[in-house]
PDB file of C-alpha atoms in Angstrom:
ATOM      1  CA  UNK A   1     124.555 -34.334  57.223  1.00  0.00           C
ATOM      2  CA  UNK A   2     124.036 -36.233  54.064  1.00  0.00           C
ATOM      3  CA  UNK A   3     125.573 -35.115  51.218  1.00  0.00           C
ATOM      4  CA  UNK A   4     123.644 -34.259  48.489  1.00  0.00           C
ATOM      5  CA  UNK A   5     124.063 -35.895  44.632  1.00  0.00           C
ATOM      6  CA  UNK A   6     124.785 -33.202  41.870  1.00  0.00           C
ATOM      7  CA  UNK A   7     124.476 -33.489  38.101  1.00  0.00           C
ATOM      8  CA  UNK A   8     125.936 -31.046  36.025  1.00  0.00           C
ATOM      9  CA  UNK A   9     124.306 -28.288  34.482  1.00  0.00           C
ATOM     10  CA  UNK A  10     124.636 -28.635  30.645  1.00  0.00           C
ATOM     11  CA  UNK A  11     121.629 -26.781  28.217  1.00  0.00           C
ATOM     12  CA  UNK A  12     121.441 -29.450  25.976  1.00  0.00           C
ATOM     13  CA  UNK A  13     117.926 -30.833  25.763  1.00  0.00           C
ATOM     14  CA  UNK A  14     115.778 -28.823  22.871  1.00  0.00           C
ATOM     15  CA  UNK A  15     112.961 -31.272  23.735  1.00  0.00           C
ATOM     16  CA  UNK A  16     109.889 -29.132  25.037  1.00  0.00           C
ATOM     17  CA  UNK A  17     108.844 -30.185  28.979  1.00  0.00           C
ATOM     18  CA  UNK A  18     105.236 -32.437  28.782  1.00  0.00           C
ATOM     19  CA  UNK A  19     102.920 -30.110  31.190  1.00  0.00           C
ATOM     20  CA  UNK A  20     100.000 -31.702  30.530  1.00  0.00           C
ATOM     21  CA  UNK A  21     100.399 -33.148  34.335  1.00  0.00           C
ATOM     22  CA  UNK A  22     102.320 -33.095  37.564  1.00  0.00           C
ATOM     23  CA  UNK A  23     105.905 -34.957  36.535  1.00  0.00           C
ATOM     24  CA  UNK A  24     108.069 -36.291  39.401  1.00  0.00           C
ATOM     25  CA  UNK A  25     110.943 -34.283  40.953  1.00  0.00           C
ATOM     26  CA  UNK A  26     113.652 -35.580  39.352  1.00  0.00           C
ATOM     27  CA  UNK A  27     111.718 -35.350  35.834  1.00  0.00           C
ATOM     28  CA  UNK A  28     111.381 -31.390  37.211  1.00  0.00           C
ATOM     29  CA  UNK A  29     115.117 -31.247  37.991  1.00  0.00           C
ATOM     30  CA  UNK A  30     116.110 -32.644  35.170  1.00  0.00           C
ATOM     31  CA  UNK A  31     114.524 -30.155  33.206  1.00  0.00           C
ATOM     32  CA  UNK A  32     115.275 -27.276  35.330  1.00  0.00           C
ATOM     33  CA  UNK A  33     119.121 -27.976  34.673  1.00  0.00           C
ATOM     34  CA  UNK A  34     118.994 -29.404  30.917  1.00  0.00           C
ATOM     35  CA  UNK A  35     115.926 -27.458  28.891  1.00  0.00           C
ATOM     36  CA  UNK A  36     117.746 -25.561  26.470  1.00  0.00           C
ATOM     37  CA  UNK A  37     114.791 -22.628  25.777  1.00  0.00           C
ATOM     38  CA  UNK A  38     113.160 -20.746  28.985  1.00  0.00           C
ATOM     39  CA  UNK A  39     109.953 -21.536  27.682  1.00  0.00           C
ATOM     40  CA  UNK A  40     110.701 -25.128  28.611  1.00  0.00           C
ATOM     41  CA  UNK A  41     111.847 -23.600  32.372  1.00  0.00           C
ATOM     42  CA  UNK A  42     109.325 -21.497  33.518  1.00  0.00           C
ATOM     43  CA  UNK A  43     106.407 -24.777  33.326  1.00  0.00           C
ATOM     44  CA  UNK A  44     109.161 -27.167  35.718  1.00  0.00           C
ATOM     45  CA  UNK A  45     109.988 -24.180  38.314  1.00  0.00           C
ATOM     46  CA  UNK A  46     106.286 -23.808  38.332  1.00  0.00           C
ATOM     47  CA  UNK A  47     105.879 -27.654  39.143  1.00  0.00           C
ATOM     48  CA  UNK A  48     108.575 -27.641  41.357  1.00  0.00           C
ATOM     49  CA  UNK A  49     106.491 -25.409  43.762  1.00  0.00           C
ATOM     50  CA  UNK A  50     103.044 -28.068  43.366  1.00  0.00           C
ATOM     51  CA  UNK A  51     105.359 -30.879  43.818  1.00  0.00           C
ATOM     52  CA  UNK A  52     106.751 -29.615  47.129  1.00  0.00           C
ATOM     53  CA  UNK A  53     103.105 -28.812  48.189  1.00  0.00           C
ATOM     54  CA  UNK A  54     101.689 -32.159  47.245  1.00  0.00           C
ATOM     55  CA  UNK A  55     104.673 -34.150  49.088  1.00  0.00           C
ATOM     56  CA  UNK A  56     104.315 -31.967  51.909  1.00  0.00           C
ATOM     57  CA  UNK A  57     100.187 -32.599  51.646  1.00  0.00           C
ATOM     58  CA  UNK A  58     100.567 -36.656  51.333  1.00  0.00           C
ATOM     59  CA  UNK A  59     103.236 -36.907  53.599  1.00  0.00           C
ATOM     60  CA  UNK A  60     103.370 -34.012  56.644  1.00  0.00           C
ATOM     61  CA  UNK A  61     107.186 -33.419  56.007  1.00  0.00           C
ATOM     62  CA  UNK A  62     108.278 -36.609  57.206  1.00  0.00           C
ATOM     63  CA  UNK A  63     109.542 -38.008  53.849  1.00  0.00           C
ATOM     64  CA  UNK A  64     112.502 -39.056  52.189  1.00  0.00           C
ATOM     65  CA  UNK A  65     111.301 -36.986  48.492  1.00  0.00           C
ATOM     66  CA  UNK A  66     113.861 -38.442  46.329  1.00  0.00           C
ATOM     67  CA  UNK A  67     111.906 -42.015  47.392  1.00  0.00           C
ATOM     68  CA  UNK A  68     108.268 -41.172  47.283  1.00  0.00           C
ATOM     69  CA  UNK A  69     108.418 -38.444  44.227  1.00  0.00           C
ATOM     70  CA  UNK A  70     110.055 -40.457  41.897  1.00  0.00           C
ATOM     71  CA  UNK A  71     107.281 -42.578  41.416  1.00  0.00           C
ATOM     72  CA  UNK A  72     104.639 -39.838  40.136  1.00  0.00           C
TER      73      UNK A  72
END
């Protein structure tokens, strides 16, 4: 089993998270583990759930995600 490539968790990004469209996963993860407000959360955890769809959707499972979403 692969292992799988961490970044640390540090709530230092006051920045608000651009919603006005589907960002890729790591944009998602990113914020997930860096937003400093919950307000800029709630909008990539959301996201997280339509990106999993849509790769799932384009794909049939039988992708590699951190090579196909990063270019949304």
């Amino acid at each position: 089993m692969t292992e799988i490539e961490r970044d640390t968790v540090e709530y230092n990004d006051p920045t608000p998270f651009d919603n006005s469209k589907l960002q890729s996963i790591d944009d998602i993860i990113k914020a997930i583990r860096h937003k400093m407000y919950g307000k800029d959360v709630r909008e990539p955890i959301a996201q997280l759930g339509e990106a999993l769809i849509k790769l799932l959707q384009e794909t049939g499972g039988k992708s590699n995600c951190r090579s196909y979403c990063s270019t949304w």
